[in-house]
PDB file of C-alpha atoms in Angstrom:
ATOM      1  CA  UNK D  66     119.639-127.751 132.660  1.00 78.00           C
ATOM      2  CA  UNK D  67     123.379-126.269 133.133  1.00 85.00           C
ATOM      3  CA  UNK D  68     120.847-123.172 135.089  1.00 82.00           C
ATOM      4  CA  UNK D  69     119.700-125.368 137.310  1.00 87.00           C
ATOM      5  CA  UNK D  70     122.802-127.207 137.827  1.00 92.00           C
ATOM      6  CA  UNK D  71     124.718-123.776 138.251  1.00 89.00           C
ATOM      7  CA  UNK D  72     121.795-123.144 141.069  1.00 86.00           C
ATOM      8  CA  UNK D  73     122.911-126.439 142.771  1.00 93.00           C
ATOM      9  CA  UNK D  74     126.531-125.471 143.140  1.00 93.00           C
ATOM     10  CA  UNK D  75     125.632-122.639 144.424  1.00 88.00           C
ATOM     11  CA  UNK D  76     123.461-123.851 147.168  1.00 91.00           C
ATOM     12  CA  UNK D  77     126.270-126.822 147.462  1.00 94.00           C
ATOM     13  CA  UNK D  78     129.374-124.181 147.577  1.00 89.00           C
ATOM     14  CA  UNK D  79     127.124-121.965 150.130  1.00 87.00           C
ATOM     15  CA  UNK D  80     126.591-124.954 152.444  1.00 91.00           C
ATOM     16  CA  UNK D  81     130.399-126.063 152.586  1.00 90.00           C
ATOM     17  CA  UNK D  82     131.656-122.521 152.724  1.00 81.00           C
ATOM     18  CA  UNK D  83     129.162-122.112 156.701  1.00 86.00           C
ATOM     19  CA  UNK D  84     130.900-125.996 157.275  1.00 87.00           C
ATOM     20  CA  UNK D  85     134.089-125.061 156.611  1.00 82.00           C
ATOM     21  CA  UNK D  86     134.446-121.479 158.296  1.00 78.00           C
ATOM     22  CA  UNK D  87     132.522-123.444 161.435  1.00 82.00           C
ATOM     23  CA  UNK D  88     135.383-125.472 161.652  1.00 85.00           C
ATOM     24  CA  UNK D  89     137.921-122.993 160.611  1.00 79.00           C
ATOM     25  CA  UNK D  90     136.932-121.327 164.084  1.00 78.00           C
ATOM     26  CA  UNK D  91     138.829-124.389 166.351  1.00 81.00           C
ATOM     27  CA  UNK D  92     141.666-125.712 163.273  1.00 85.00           C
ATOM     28  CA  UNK D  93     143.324-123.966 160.976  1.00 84.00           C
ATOM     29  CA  UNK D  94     142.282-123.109 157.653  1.00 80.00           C
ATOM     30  CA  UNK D  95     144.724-125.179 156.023  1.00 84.00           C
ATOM     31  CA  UNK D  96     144.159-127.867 157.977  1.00 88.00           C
ATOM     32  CA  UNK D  97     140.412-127.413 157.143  1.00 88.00           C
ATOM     33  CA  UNK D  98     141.787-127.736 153.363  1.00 88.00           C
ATOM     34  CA  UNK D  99     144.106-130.201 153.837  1.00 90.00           C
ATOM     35  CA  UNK D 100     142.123-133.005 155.709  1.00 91.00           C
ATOM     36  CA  UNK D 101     138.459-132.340 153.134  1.00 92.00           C
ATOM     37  CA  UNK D 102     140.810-132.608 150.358  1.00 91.00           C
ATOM     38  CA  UNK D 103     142.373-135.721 150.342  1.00 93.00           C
ATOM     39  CA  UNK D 104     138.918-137.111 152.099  1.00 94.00           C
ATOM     40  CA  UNK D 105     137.065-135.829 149.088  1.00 94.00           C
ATOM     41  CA  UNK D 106     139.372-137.082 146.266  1.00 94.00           C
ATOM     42  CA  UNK D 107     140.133-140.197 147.624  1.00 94.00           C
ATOM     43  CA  UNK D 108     135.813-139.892 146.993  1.00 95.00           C
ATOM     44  CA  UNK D 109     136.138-138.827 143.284  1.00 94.00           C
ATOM     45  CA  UNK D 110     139.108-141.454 142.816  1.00 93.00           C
ATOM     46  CA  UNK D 111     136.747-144.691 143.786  1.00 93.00           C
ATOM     47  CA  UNK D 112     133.911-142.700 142.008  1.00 92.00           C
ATOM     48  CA  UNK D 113     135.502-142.642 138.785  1.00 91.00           C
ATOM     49  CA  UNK D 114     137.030-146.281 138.899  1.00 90.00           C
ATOM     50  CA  UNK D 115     133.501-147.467 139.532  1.00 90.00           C
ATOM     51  CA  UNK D 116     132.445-145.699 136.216  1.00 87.00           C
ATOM     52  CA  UNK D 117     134.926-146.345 134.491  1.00 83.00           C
ATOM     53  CA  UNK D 118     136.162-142.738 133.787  1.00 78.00           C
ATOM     54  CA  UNK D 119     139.914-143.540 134.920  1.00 75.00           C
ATOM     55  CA  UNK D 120     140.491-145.503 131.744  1.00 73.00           C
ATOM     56  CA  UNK D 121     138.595-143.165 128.947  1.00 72.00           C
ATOM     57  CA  UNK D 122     140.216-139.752 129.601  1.00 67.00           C
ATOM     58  CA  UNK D 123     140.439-137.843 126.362  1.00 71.00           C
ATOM     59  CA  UNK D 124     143.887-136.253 125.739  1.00 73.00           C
ATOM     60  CA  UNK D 125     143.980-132.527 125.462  1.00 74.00           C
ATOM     61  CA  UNK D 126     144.897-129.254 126.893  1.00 81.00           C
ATOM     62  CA  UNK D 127     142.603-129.591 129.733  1.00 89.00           C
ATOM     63  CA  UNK D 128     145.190-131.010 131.949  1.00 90.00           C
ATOM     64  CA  UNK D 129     147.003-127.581 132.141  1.00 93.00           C
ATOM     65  CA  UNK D 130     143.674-125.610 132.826  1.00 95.00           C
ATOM     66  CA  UNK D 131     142.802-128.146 135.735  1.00 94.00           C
ATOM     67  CA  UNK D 132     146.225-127.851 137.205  1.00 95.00           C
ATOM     68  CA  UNK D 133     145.329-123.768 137.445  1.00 96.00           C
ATOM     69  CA  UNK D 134     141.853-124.255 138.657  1.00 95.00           C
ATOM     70  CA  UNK D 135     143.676-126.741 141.744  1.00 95.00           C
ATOM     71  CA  UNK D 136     145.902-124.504 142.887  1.00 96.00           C
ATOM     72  CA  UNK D 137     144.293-121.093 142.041  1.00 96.00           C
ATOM     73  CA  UNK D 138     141.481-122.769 144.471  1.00 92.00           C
ATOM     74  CA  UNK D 139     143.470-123.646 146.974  1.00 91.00           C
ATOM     75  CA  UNK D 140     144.601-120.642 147.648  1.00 93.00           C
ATOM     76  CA  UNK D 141     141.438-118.491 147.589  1.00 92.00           C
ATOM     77  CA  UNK D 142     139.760-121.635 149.889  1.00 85.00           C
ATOM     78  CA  UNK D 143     142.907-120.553 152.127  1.00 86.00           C
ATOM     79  CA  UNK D 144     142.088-117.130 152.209  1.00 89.00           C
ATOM     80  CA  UNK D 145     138.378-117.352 152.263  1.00 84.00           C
ATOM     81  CA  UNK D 146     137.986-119.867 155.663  1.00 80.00           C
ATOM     82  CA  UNK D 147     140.822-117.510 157.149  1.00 84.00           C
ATOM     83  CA  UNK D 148     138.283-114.519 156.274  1.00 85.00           C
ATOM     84  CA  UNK D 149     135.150-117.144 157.109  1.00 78.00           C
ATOM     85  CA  UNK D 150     136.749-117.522 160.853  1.00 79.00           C
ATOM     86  CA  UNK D 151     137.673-114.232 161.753  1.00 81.00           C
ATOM     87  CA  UNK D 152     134.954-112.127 160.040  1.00 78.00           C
ATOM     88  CA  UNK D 153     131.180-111.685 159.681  1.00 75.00           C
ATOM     89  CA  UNK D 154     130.018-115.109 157.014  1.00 71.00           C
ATOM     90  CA  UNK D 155     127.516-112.945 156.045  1.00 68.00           C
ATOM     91  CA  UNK D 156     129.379-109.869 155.079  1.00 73.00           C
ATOM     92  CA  UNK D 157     132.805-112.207 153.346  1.00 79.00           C
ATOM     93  CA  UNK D 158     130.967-114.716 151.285  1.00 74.00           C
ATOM     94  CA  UNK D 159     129.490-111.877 149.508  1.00 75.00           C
ATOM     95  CA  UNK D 160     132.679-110.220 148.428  1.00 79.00           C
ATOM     96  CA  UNK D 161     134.399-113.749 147.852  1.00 82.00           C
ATOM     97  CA  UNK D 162     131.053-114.565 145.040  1.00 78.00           C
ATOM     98  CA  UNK D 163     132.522-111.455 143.356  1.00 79.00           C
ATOM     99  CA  UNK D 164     135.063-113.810 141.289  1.00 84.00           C
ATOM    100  CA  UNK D 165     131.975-114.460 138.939  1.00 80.00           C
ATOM    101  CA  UNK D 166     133.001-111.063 137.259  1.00 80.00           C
ATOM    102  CA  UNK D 167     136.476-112.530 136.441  1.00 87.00           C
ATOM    103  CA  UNK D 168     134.995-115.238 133.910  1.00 87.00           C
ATOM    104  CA  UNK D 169     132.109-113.216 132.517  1.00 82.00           C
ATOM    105  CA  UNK D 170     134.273-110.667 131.215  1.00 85.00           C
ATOM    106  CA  UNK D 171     136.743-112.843 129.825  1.00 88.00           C
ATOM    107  CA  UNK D 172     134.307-115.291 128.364  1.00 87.00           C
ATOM    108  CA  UNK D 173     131.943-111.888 127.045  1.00 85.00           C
ATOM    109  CA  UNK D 174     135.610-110.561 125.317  1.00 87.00           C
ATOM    110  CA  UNK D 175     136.061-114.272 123.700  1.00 85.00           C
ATOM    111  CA  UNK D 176     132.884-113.750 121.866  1.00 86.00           C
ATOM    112  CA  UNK D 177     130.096-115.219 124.279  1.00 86.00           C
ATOM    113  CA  UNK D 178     126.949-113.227 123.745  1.00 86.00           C
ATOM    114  CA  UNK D 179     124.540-113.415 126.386  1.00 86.00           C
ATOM    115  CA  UNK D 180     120.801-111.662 126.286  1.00 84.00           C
ATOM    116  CA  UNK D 181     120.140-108.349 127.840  1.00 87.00           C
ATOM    117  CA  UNK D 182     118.423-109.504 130.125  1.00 86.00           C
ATOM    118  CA  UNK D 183     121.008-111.850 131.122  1.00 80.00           C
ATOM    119  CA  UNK D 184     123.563-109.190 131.554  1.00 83.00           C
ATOM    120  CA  UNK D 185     121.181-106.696 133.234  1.00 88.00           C
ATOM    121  CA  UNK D 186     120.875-109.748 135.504  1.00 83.00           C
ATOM    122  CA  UNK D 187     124.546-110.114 136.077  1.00 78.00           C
ATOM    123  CA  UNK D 188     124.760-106.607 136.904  1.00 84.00           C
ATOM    124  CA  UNK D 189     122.326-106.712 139.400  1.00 85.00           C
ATOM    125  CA  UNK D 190     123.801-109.424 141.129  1.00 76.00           C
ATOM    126  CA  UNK D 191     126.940-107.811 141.241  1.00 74.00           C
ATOM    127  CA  UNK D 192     125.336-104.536 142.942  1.00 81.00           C
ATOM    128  CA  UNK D 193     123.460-106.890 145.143  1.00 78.00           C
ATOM    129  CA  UNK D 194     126.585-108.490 146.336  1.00 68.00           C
ATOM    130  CA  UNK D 195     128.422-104.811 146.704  1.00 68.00           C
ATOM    131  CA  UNK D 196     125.023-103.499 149.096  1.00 75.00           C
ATOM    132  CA  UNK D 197     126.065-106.642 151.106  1.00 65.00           C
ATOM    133  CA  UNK D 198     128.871-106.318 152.262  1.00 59.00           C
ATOM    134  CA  UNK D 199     128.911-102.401 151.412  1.00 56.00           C
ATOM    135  CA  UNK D 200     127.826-101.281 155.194  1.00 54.00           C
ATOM    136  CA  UNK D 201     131.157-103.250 156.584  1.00 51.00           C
ATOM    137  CA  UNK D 202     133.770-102.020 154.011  1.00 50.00           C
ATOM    138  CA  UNK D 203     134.305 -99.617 156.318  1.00 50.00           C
ATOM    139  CA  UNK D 204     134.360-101.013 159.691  1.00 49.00           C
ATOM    140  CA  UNK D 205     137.868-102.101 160.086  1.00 44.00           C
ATOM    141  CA  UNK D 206     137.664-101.439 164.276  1.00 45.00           C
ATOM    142  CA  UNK D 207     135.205-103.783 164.353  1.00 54.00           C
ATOM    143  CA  UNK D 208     137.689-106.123 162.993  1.00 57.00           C
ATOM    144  CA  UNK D 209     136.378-106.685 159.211  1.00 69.00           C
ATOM    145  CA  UNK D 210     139.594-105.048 157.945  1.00 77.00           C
ATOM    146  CA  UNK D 211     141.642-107.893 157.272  1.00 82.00           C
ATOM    147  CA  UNK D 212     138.690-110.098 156.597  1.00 84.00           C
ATOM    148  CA  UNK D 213     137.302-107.970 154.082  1.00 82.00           C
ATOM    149  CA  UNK D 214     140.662-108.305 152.360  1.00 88.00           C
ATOM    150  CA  UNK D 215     141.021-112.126 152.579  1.00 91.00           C
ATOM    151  CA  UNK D 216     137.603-112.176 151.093  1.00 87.00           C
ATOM    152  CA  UNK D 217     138.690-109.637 147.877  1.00 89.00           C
ATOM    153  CA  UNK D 218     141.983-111.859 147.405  1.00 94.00           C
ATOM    154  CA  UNK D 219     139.795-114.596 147.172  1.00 92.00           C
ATOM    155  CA  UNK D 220     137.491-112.837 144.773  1.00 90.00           C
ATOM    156  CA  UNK D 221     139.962-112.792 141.852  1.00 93.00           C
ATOM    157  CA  UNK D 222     141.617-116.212 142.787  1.00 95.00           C
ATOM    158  CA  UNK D 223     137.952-117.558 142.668  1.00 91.00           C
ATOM    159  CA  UNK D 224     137.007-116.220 139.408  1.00 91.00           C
ATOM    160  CA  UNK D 225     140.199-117.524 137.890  1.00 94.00           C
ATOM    161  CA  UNK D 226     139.840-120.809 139.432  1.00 93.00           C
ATOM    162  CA  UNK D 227     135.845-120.974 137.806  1.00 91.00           C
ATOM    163  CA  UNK D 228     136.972-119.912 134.104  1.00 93.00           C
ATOM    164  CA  UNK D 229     140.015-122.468 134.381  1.00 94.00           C
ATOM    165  CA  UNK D 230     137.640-125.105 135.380  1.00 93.00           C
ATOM    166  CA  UNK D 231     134.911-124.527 132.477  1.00 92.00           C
ATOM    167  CA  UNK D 232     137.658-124.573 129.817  1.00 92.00           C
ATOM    168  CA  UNK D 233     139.043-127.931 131.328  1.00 93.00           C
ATOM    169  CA  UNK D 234     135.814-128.845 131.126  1.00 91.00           C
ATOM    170  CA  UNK D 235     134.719-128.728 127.592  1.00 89.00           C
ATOM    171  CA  UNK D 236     137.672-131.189 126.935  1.00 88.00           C
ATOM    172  CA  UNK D 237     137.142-133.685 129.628  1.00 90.00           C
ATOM    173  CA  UNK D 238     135.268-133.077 133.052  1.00 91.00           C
ATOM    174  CA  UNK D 239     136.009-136.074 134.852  1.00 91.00           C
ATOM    175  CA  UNK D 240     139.670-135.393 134.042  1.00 90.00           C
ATOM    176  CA  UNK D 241     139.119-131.955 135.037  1.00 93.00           C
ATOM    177  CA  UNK D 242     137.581-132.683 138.430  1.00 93.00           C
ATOM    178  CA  UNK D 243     140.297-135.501 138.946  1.00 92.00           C
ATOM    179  CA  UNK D 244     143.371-133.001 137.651  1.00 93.00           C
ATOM    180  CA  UNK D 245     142.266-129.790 139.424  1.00 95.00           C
ATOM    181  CA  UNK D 246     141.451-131.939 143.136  1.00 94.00           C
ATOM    182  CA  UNK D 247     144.746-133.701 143.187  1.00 94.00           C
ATOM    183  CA  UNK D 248     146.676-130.571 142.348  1.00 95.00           C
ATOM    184  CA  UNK D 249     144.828-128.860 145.310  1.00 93.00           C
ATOM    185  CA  UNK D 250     145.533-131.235 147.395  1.00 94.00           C
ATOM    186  CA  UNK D 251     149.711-131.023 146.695  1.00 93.00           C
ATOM    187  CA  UNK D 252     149.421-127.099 147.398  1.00 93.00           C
ATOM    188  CA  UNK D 253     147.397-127.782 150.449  1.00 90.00           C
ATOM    189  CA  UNK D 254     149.438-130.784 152.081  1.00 90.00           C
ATOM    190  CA  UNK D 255     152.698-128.953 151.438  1.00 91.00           C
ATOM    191  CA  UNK D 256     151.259-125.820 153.461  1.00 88.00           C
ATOM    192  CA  UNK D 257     149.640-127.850 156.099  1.00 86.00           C
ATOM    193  CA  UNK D 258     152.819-130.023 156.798  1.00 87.00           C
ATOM    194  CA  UNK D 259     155.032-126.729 156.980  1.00 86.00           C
ATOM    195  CA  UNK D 260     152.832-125.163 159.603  1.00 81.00           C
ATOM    196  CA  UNK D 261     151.705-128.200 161.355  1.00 80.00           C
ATOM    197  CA  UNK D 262     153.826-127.459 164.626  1.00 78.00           C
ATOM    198  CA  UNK D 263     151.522-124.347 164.460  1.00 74.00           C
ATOM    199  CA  UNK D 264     148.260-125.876 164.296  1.00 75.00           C
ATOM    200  CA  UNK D 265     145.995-127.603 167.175  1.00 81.00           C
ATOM    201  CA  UNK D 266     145.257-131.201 166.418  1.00 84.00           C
ATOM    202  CA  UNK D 267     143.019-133.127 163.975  1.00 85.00           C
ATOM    203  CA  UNK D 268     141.092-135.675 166.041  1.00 85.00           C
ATOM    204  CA  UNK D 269     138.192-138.107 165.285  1.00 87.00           C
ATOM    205  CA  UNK D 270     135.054-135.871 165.891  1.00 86.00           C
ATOM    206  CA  UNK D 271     136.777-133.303 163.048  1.00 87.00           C
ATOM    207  CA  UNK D 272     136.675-135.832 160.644  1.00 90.00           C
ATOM    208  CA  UNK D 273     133.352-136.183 159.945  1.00 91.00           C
ATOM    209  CA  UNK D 274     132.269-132.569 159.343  1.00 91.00           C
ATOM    210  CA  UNK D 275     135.783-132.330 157.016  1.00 92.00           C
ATOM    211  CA  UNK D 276     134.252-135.347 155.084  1.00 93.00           C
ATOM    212  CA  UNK D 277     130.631-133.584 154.386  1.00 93.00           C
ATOM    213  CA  UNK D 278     133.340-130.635 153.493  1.00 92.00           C
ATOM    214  CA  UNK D 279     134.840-132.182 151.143  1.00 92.00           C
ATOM    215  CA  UNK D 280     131.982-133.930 149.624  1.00 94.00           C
ATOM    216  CA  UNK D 281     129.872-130.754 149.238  1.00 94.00           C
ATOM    217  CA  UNK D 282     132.297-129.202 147.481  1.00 92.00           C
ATOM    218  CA  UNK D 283     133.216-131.956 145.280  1.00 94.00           C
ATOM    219  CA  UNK D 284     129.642-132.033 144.369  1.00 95.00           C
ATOM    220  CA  UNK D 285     129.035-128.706 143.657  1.00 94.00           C
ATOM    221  CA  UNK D 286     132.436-128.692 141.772  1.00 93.00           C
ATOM    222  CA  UNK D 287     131.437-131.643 139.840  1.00 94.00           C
ATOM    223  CA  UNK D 288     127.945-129.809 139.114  1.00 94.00           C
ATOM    224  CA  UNK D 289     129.471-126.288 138.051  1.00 93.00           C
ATOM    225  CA  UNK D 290     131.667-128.257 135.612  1.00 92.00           C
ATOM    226  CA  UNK D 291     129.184-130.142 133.662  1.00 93.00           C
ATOM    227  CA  UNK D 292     126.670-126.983 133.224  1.00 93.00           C
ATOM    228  CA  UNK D 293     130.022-124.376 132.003  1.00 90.00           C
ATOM    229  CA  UNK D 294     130.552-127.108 129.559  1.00 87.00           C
ATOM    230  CA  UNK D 295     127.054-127.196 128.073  1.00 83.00           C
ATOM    231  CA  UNK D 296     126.067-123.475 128.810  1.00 83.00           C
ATOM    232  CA  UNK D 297     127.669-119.922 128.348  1.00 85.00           C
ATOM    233  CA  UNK D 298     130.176-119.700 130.863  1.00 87.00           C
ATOM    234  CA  UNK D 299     129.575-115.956 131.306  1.00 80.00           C
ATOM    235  CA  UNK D 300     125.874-116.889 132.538  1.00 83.00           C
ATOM    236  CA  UNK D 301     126.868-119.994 134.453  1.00 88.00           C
ATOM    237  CA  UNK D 302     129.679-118.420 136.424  1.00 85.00           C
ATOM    238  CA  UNK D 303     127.099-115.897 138.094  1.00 80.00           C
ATOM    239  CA  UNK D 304     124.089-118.463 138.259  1.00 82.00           C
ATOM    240  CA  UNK D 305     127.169-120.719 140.282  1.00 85.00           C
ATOM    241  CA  UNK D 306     128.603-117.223 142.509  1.00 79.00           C
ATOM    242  CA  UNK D 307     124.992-117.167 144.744  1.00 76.00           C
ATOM    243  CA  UNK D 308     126.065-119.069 147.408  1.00 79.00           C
ATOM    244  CA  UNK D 309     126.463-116.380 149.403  1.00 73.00           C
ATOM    245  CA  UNK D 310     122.899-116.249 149.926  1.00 73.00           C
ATOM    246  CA  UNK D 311     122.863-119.922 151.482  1.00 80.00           C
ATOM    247  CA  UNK D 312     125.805-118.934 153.922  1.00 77.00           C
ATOM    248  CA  UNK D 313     123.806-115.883 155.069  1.00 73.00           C
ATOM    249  CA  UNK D 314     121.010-117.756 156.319  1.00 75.00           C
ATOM    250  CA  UNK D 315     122.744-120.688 158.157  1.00 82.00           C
ATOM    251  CA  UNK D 316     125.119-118.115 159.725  1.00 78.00           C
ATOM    252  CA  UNK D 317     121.357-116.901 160.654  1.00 76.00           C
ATOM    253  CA  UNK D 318     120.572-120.068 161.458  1.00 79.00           C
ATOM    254  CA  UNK D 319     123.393-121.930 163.476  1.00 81.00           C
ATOM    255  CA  UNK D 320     125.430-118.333 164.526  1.00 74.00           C
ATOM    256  CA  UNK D 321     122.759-115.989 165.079  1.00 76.00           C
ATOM    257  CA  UNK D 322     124.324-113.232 162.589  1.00 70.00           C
ATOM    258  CA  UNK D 323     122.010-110.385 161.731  1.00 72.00           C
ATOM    259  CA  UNK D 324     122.234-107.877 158.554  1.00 66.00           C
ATOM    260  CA  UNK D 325     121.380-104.490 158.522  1.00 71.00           C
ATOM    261  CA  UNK D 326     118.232-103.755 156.383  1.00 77.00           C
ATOM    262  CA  UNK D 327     120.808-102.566 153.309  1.00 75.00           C
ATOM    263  CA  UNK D 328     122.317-105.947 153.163  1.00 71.00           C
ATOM    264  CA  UNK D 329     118.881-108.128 153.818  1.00 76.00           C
ATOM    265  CA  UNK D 330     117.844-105.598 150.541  1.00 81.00           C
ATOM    266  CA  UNK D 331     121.048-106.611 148.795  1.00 79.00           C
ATOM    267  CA  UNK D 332     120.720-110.303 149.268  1.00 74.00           C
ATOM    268  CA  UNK D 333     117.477-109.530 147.836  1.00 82.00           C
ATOM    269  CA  UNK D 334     118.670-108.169 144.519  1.00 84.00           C
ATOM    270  CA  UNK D 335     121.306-110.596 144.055  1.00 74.00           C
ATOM    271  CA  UNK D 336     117.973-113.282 143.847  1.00 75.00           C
ATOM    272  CA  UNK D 337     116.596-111.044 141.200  1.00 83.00           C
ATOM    273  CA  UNK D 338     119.429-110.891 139.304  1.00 79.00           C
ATOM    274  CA  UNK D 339     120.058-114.515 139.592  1.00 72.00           C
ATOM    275  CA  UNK D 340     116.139-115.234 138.620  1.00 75.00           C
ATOM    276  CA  UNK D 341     117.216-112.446 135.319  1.00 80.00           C
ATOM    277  CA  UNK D 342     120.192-115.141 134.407  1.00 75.00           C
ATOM    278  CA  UNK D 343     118.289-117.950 134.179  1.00 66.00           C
ATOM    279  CA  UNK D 344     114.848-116.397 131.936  1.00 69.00           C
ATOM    280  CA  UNK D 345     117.598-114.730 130.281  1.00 64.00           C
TER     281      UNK D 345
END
């Protein structure tokens, strides 16, 4: 189960990151952030009332690792739908999935164990993801230079962000989700208020693809956090860094963004190495 539900964020987190660098290309990235955020907790805020959830959080030192996970994502989501607007989707959102590496060595040097044939897996994804975006490291006069590093900043801040989260979570994952989208949306309001003389304006038609934003990743979120907390965290981090793969092909789709036959073959491999994770 936490395979499949790693699988699911990833298709989730691959579907909001096309959304949100879409939009990214008319408002700001931080107004992107800004307005999805406080759409999609004032979502997780009537979803947990409802449940009940508000009134049994657990106390513990998850509060602190959800606070990291808020603003550590805020500022890779800042950097990534920068990277998303101004770059090839195809060719960031694979170096951006490269975070997974952050929380699989950490949670590997903490004592998780996975099987061989979960780490050949891992490995392979990782190569997959380097043939990717491999053929455009290079091609800063094409204008990939500063999108290429956007996308590596928000590589590390990404795989910080996921191992914060899956600790938070093995305390208390509703607290978690709550703690980690309320600090994200501080960081992001305070940006988006100090540049908002800089930024075109918000109106009515933006607010309902900023609201299937902010829901998408809120779901995958909410489904990466429940599997880290019930599977290795090493594993789960990788199965949940794929969504590169569902960006690819709606910037296929919807942009009409073709990859070289080295990238097509690297998308490829990260599949096998994802299908190695989960036998593994």
């Amino acid at each position: 189960m936490s395979a499949v539900l790693a699988l699911l964020a990833s298709v989730l987190w691959g579907t909001s990151d096309f959304l949100g660098g879409s939009v990214s290309r008319r408002l700001r990235a931080v107004q992107v952030l800004a307005v999805s955020q406080v759409l999609s907790a004032l979502v997780l805020l009537v979803v947990l009332a409802a449940s009940g959830h508000l009134s049994h959080v657990p106390d513990g030192n998850w509060i602190g690792w959800s606070v990291l996970a808020g603003v550590t994502w805020a500022a890779a989501m800042g950097a990534l739908y920068t990277a998303l607007a101004i770059g090839t989707m195809g060719v960031v959102a694979p170096i951006a999935s490269c975070g997974m590496l952050v929380p699989f060595v950490i949670s590997v040097a903490g004592g998780e164990r996975p099987a061989t044939l979960q780490v050949l897996g891992a490995a392979l994804a990782v190569l997959g993801v380097v043939a990717t975006a491999g053929p455009d490291v290079t091609a800063a006069k094409e204008g990939q230079g500063r999108a290429i590093t956007l996308a590596l900043i928000a590589a590390v801040l990404f795989g910080v962000e996921i191992y914060a989260l899956a600790r938070g979570s093995e305390v208390s994952v509703p607290g978690s989700l709550l703690g980690m989208r309320l600090s994200s949306v501080v960081v992001v309001l305070a940006v988006a208020l100090a540049k908002r003389r800089q930024s075109p304006p918000v109106v009515r038609g933006d607010l309902p693809p900023l609201l299937g934003l902010g829901v998408l990743d809120l779901a995958a979120t909410a489904a990466y956090a429940v599997a880290s907390s019930s599977g290795l965290v090493s594993v789960v981090a990788v199965l949940a860094s794929l969504y590169p793969a569902v960006t690819l092909l709606l910037a296929r789709r919807f942009h009409g963004e073709r990859l070289s036959g080295v990238q097509s073959g690297g998308v490829v491999v990260v599949l096998v190495g994802a299908a190695f994770c989960a036998l593994g």
